[in-house]
Amino acid sequence: MLQTTQSISLNGSSVINGTPVVNFSTSLSADQAYSSVSMQIVDMELYKANKDNVRADRDAFQKQADTLVDGLSVSESK
């Protein structure tokens, strides 16, 4: 029996005034109930000065990841 599972990688950045501040990434799979978001700070000064904006971007990224994982499927064929 063939069993397939869809999976994708999602990447994003929080950008302030044209400068990347934080990079986000996650891997999504149809057989996961939850996706974990990785966050890498690339500009600490801008991050500290813009935490509210970066956290809003993080939340938006998580929401997009949740929407994508809800659309993935697992299928079996005999």
mmCIF file of N, CA and C in Angstrom:
data_model
loop_
_atom_site.group_PDB
_atom_site.id
_atom_site.type_symbol
_atom_site.label_atom_id
_atom_site.label_comp_id
_atom_site.label_asym_id
_atom_site.label_seq_id
_atom_site.Cartn_x
_atom_site.Cartn_y
_atom_site.Cartn_z
ATOM 1 N N MET A 1 0.838 -1.160 0.000
ATOM 2 C CA MET A 1 0.000 0.000 0.000
ATOM 3 C C MET A 1 0.894 1.238 0.000
ATOM 4 N N LEU A 2 0.575 2.156 -0.873
ATOM 5 C CA LEU A 2 1.289 3.428 -0.931
ATOM 6 C C LEU A 2 0.632 4.422 0.004
ATOM 7 N N GLN A 3 1.433 5.064 0.838
ATOM 8 C CA GLN A 3 0.931 6.125 1.698
ATOM 9 C C GLN A 3 1.779 7.359 1.436
ATOM 10 N N THR A 4 1.131 8.471 1.184
ATOM 11 C CA THR A 4 1.853 9.711 0.936
ATOM 12 C C THR A 4 1.429 10.768 1.951
ATOM 13 N N THR A 5 2.348 11.642 2.264
ATOM 14 C CA THR A 5 2.087 12.749 3.174
ATOM 15 C C THR A 5 2.649 14.022 2.562
ATOM 16 N N GLN A 6 1.828 15.049 2.491
ATOM 17 C CA GLN A 6 2.311 16.333 2.002
ATOM 18 C C GLN A 6 3.080 17.039 3.112
ATOM 19 N N SER A 7 4.157 17.709 2.724
ATOM 20 C CA SER A 7 4.891 18.536 3.676
ATOM 21 C C SER A 7 5.500 19.704 2.917
ATOM 22 N N ILE A 8 5.664 20.817 3.609
ATOM 23 C CA ILE A 8 6.261 21.999 3.006
ATOM 24 C C ILE A 8 7.105 22.724 4.053
ATOM 25 N N SER A 9 8.016 23.544 3.574
ATOM 26 C CA SER A 9 8.783 24.448 4.432
ATOM 27 C C SER A 9 8.263 25.850 4.194
ATOM 28 N N LEU A 10 8.180 26.627 5.261
ATOM 29 C CA LEU A 10 7.731 28.004 5.172
ATOM 30 C C LEU A 10 8.780 28.880 5.829
ATOM 31 N N ASN A 11 9.180 29.940 5.134
ATOM 32 C CA ASN A 11 10.174 30.878 5.644
ATOM 33 C C ASN A 11 9.632 32.293 5.524
ATOM 34 N N GLY A 12 10.008 33.149 6.449
ATOM 35 C CA GLY A 12 9.593 34.542 6.400
ATOM 36 C C GLY A 12 10.565 35.413 7.169
ATOM 37 N N SER A 13 10.410 36.714 7.008
ATOM 38 C CA SER A 13 11.269 37.671 7.706
ATOM 39 C C SER A 13 10.439 38.821 8.233
ATOM 40 N N SER A 14 10.812 39.314 9.396
ATOM 41 C CA SER A 14 10.268 40.554 9.923
ATOM 42 C C SER A 14 11.225 41.650 9.482
ATOM 43 N N VAL A 15 10.709 42.600 8.703
ATOM 44 C CA VAL A 15 11.539 43.654 8.113
ATOM 45 C C VAL A 15 11.068 45.003 8.640
ATOM 46 N N ILE A 16 11.994 45.779 9.164
ATOM 47 C CA ILE A 16 11.702 47.115 9.675
ATOM 48 C C ILE A 16 12.485 48.131 8.835
ATOM 49 N N ASN A 17 11.761 49.043 8.199
ATOM 50 C CA ASN A 17 12.391 50.080 7.355
ATOM 51 C C ASN A 17 13.380 49.490 6.353
ATOM 52 N N GLY A 18 12.989 48.363 5.741
ATOM 53 C CA GLY A 18 13.819 47.737 4.720
ATOM 54 C C GLY A 18 14.930 46.849 5.241
ATOM 55 N N THR A 19 15.072 46.734 6.547
ATOM 56 C CA THR A 19 16.142 45.925 7.128
ATOM 57 C C THR A 19 15.568 44.670 7.779
ATOM 58 N N PRO A 20 16.044 43.494 7.380
ATOM 59 C CA PRO A 20 15.595 42.262 8.033
ATOM 60 C C PRO A 20 16.027 42.260 9.503
ATOM 61 N N VAL A 21 15.088 41.946 10.393
ATOM 62 C CA VAL A 21 15.361 41.947 11.822
ATOM 63 C C VAL A 21 15.351 40.527 12.372
ATOM 64 N N VAL A 22 14.363 39.739 11.956
ATOM 65 C CA VAL A 22 14.208 38.361 12.423
ATOM 66 C C VAL A 22 13.790 37.494 11.247
ATOM 67 N N ASN A 23 14.354 36.296 11.181
ATOM 68 C CA ASN A 23 13.928 35.299 10.197
ATOM 69 C C ASN A 23 13.114 34.232 10.915
ATOM 70 N N PHE A 24 12.014 33.812 10.289
ATOM 71 C CA PHE A 24 11.161 32.759 10.815
ATOM 72 C C PHE A 24 11.200 31.570 9.871
ATOM 73 N N SER A 25 11.097 30.364 10.418
ATOM 74 C CA SER A 25 11.009 29.177 9.573
ATOM 75 C C SER A 25 10.244 28.077 10.301
ATOM 76 N N THR A 26 9.637 27.215 9.515
ATOM 77 C CA THR A 26 8.960 26.039 10.056
ATOM 78 C C THR A 26 8.832 25.012 8.944
ATOM 79 N N SER A 27 8.699 23.770 9.329
ATOM 80 C CA SER A 27 8.390 22.684 8.402
ATOM 81 C C SER A 27 7.022 22.148 8.785
ATOM 82 N N LEU A 28 6.171 22.012 7.804
ATOM 83 C CA LEU A 28 4.794 21.593 8.038
ATOM 84 C C LEU A 28 4.540 20.245 7.393
ATOM 85 N N SER A 29 3.769 19.427 8.083
ATOM 86 C CA SER A 29 3.425 18.112 7.562
ATOM 87 C C SER A 29 1.985 17.795 7.933
ATOM 88 N N ALA A 30 1.307 17.086 7.064
ATOM 89 C CA ALA A 30 -0.099 16.760 7.294
ATOM 90 C C ALA A 30 -0.303 15.908 8.533
ATOM 91 N N ASP A 31 0.697 15.150 8.943
ATOM 92 C CA ASP A 31 0.518 14.279 10.104
ATOM 93 C C ASP A 31 0.944 14.956 11.417
ATOM 94 N N GLN A 32 1.204 16.267 11.378
ATOM 95 C CA GLN A 32 1.536 17.013 12.588
ATOM 96 C C GLN A 32 0.296 17.723 13.115
ATOM 97 N N ALA A 33 0.130 17.726 14.409
ATOM 98 C CA ALA A 33 -0.974 18.461 15.011
ATOM 99 C C ALA A 33 -0.557 19.902 15.300
ATOM 100 N N TYR A 34 0.742 20.156 15.380
ATOM 101 C CA TYR A 34 1.231 21.482 15.731
ATOM 102 C C TYR A 34 2.528 21.740 14.987
ATOM 103 N N SER A 35 2.717 22.961 14.541
ATOM 104 C CA SER A 35 3.975 23.323 13.888
ATOM 105 C C SER A 35 4.764 24.253 14.806
ATOM 106 N N SER A 36 6.044 24.013 14.910
ATOM 107 C CA SER A 36 6.922 24.822 15.743
ATOM 108 C C SER A 36 7.632 25.842 14.862
ATOM 109 N N VAL A 37 7.593 27.100 15.273
ATOM 110 C CA VAL A 37 8.234 28.172 14.516
ATOM 111 C C VAL A 37 9.599 28.467 15.114
ATOM 112 N N SER A 38 10.607 28.474 14.255
ATOM 113 C CA SER A 38 11.962 28.844 14.652
ATOM 114 C C SER A 38 12.151 30.329 14.334
ATOM 115 N N MET A 39 12.803 31.050 15.256
ATOM 116 C CA MET A 39 13.008 32.483 15.099
ATOM 117 C C MET A 39 14.479 32.796 15.293
ATOM 118 N N GLN A 40 15.092 33.427 14.291
ATOM 119 C CA GLN A 40 16.504 33.791 14.375
ATOM 120 C C GLN A 40 16.623 35.306 14.286
ATOM 121 N N ILE A 41 17.113 35.936 15.345
ATOM 122 C CA ILE A 41 17.301 37.388 15.362
ATOM 123 C C ILE A 41 18.575 37.715 14.589
ATOM 124 N N VAL A 42 18.458 38.596 13.586
ATOM 125 C CA VAL A 42 19.624 38.969 12.778
ATOM 126 C C VAL A 42 20.090 40.395 13.063
ATOM 127 N N ASP A 43 19.260 41.190 13.740
ATOM 128 C CA ASP A 43 19.653 42.546 14.135
ATOM 129 C C ASP A 43 19.086 42.814 15.536
ATOM 130 N N MET A 44 19.918 42.594 16.546
ATOM 131 C CA MET A 44 19.463 42.672 17.936
ATOM 132 C C MET A 44 18.985 44.072 18.319
ATOM 133 N N GLU A 45 19.665 45.107 17.866
ATOM 134 C CA GLU A 45 19.263 46.471 18.211
ATOM 135 C C GLU A 45 17.873 46.790 17.663
ATOM 136 N N LEU A 46 17.639 46.474 16.388
ATOM 137 C CA LEU A 46 16.319 46.711 15.805
ATOM 138 C C LEU A 46 15.262 45.830 16.455
ATOM 139 N N TYR A 47 15.641 44.622 16.827
ATOM 140 C CA TYR A 47 14.693 43.737 17.511
ATOM 141 C C TYR A 47 14.261 44.351 18.836
ATOM 142 N N LYS A 48 15.217 44.785 19.630
ATOM 143 C CA LYS A 48 14.896 45.368 20.933
ATOM 144 C C LYS A 48 14.024 46.614 20.790
ATOM 145 N N ALA A 49 14.287 47.418 19.768
ATOM 146 C CA ALA A 49 13.534 48.654 19.559
ATOM 147 C C ALA A 49 12.148 48.411 18.935
ATOM 148 N N ASN A 50 11.934 47.213 18.380
ATOM 149 C CA ASN A 50 10.689 46.940 17.648
ATOM 150 C C ASN A 50 10.050 45.619 18.054
ATOM 151 N N LYS A 51 10.187 45.230 19.319
ATOM 152 C CA LYS A 51 9.679 43.927 19.767
ATOM 153 C C LYS A 51 8.201 43.740 19.459
ATOM 154 N N ASP A 52 7.393 44.763 19.658
ATOM 155 C CA ASP A 52 5.958 44.618 19.407
ATOM 156 C C ASP A 52 5.674 44.297 17.943
ATOM 157 N N ASN A 53 6.355 44.993 17.024
ATOM 158 C CA ASN A 53 6.162 44.731 15.589
ATOM 159 C C ASN A 53 6.651 43.339 15.208
ATOM 160 N N VAL A 54 7.812 42.951 15.730
ATOM 161 C CA VAL A 54 8.369 41.632 15.415
ATOM 162 C C VAL A 54 7.459 40.531 15.961
ATOM 163 N N ARG A 55 6.943 40.721 17.153
ATOM 164 C CA ARG A 55 6.053 39.710 17.733
ATOM 165 C C ARG A 55 4.742 39.621 16.964
ATOM 166 N N ALA A 56 4.260 40.732 16.462
ATOM 167 C CA ALA A 56 3.064 40.704 15.611
ATOM 168 C C ALA A 56 3.355 39.939 14.318
ATOM 169 N N ASP A 57 4.546 40.146 13.752
ATOM 170 C CA ASP A 57 4.943 39.393 12.551
ATOM 171 C C ASP A 57 5.058 37.903 12.861
ATOM 172 N N ARG A 58 5.618 37.581 14.041
ATOM 173 C CA ARG A 58 5.727 36.176 14.451
ATOM 174 C C ARG A 58 4.346 35.534 14.552
ATOM 175 N N ASP A 59 3.412 36.247 15.147
ATOM 176 C CA ASP A 59 2.050 35.728 15.284
ATOM 177 C C ASP A 59 1.386 35.545 13.917
ATOM 178 N N ALA A 60 1.622 36.492 13.011
ATOM 179 C CA ALA A 60 1.071 36.382 11.648
ATOM 180 C C ALA A 60 1.690 35.194 10.916
ATOM 181 N N PHE A 61 2.989 34.974 11.129
ATOM 182 C CA PHE A 61 3.672 33.836 10.514
ATOM 183 C C PHE A 61 3.082 32.523 11.033
ATOM 184 N N GLN A 62 2.865 32.442 12.351
ATOM 185 C CA GLN A 62 2.283 31.238 12.944
ATOM 186 C C GLN A 62 0.880 30.992 12.402
ATOM 187 N N LYS A 63 0.103 32.049 12.250
ATOM 188 C CA LYS A 63 -1.256 31.908 11.724
ATOM 189 C C LYS A 63 -1.216 31.381 10.287
ATOM 190 N N GLN A 64 -0.286 31.907 9.481
ATOM 191 C CA GLN A 64 -0.147 31.418 8.113
ATOM 192 C C GLN A 64 0.281 29.952 8.109
ATOM 193 N N ALA A 65 1.198 29.572 8.987
ATOM 194 C CA ALA A 65 1.631 28.177 9.085
ATOM 195 C C ALA A 65 0.458 27.280 9.473
ATOM 196 N N ASP A 66 -0.355 27.723 10.434
ATOM 197 C CA ASP A 66 -1.517 26.940 10.854
ATOM 198 C C ASP A 66 -2.501 26.753 9.703
ATOM 199 N N THR A 67 -2.726 27.799 8.948
ATOM 200 C CA THR A 67 -3.637 27.715 7.800
ATOM 201 C C THR A 67 -3.113 26.736 6.756
ATOM 202 N N LEU A 68 -1.810 26.798 6.494
ATOM 203 C CA LEU A 68 -1.220 25.887 5.508
ATOM 204 C C LEU A 68 -1.288 24.436 5.963
ATOM 205 N N VAL A 69 -0.951 24.166 7.222
ATOM 206 C CA VAL A 69 -0.963 22.779 7.707
ATOM 207 C C VAL A 69 -2.384 22.219 7.698
ATOM 208 N N ASP A 70 -3.382 23.064 7.932
ATOM 209 C CA ASP A 70 -4.780 22.612 7.870
ATOM 210 C C ASP A 70 -5.174 22.165 6.475
ATOM 211 N N GLY A 71 -4.494 22.685 5.453
ATOM 212 C CA GLY A 71 -4.812 22.331 4.077
ATOM 213 C C GLY A 71 -4.041 21.144 3.524
ATOM 214 N N LEU A 72 -3.052 20.641 4.283
ATOM 215 C CA LEU A 72 -2.263 19.490 3.832
ATOM 216 C C LEU A 72 -3.054 18.204 4.072
ATOM 217 N N SER A 73 -2.711 17.169 3.330
ATOM 218 C CA SER A 73 -3.458 15.930 3.465
ATOM 219 C C SER A 73 -2.545 14.703 3.494
ATOM 220 N N VAL A 74 -3.080 13.648 4.060
ATOM 221 C CA VAL A 74 -2.444 12.322 4.055
ATOM 222 C C VAL A 74 -3.350 11.443 3.224
ATOM 223 N N SER A 75 -2.776 10.682 2.315
ATOM 224 C CA SER A 75 -3.627 9.804 1.517
ATOM 225 C C SER A 75 -3.033 8.399 1.465
ATOM 226 N N GLU A 76 -3.909 7.432 1.328
ATOM 227 C CA GLU A 76 -3.508 6.045 1.192
ATOM 228 C C GLU A 76 -4.191 5.469 -0.043
ATOM 229 N N SER A 77 -3.458 4.661 -0.785
ATOM 230 C CA SER A 77 -4.060 3.956 -1.909
ATOM 231 C C SER A 77 -3.611 2.515 -1.879
ATOM 232 N N LYS A 78 -4.520 1.638 -2.245
ATOM 233 C CA LYS A 78 -4.216 0.208 -2.220
ATOM 234 C C LYS A 78 -3.942 -0.305 -3.599
#
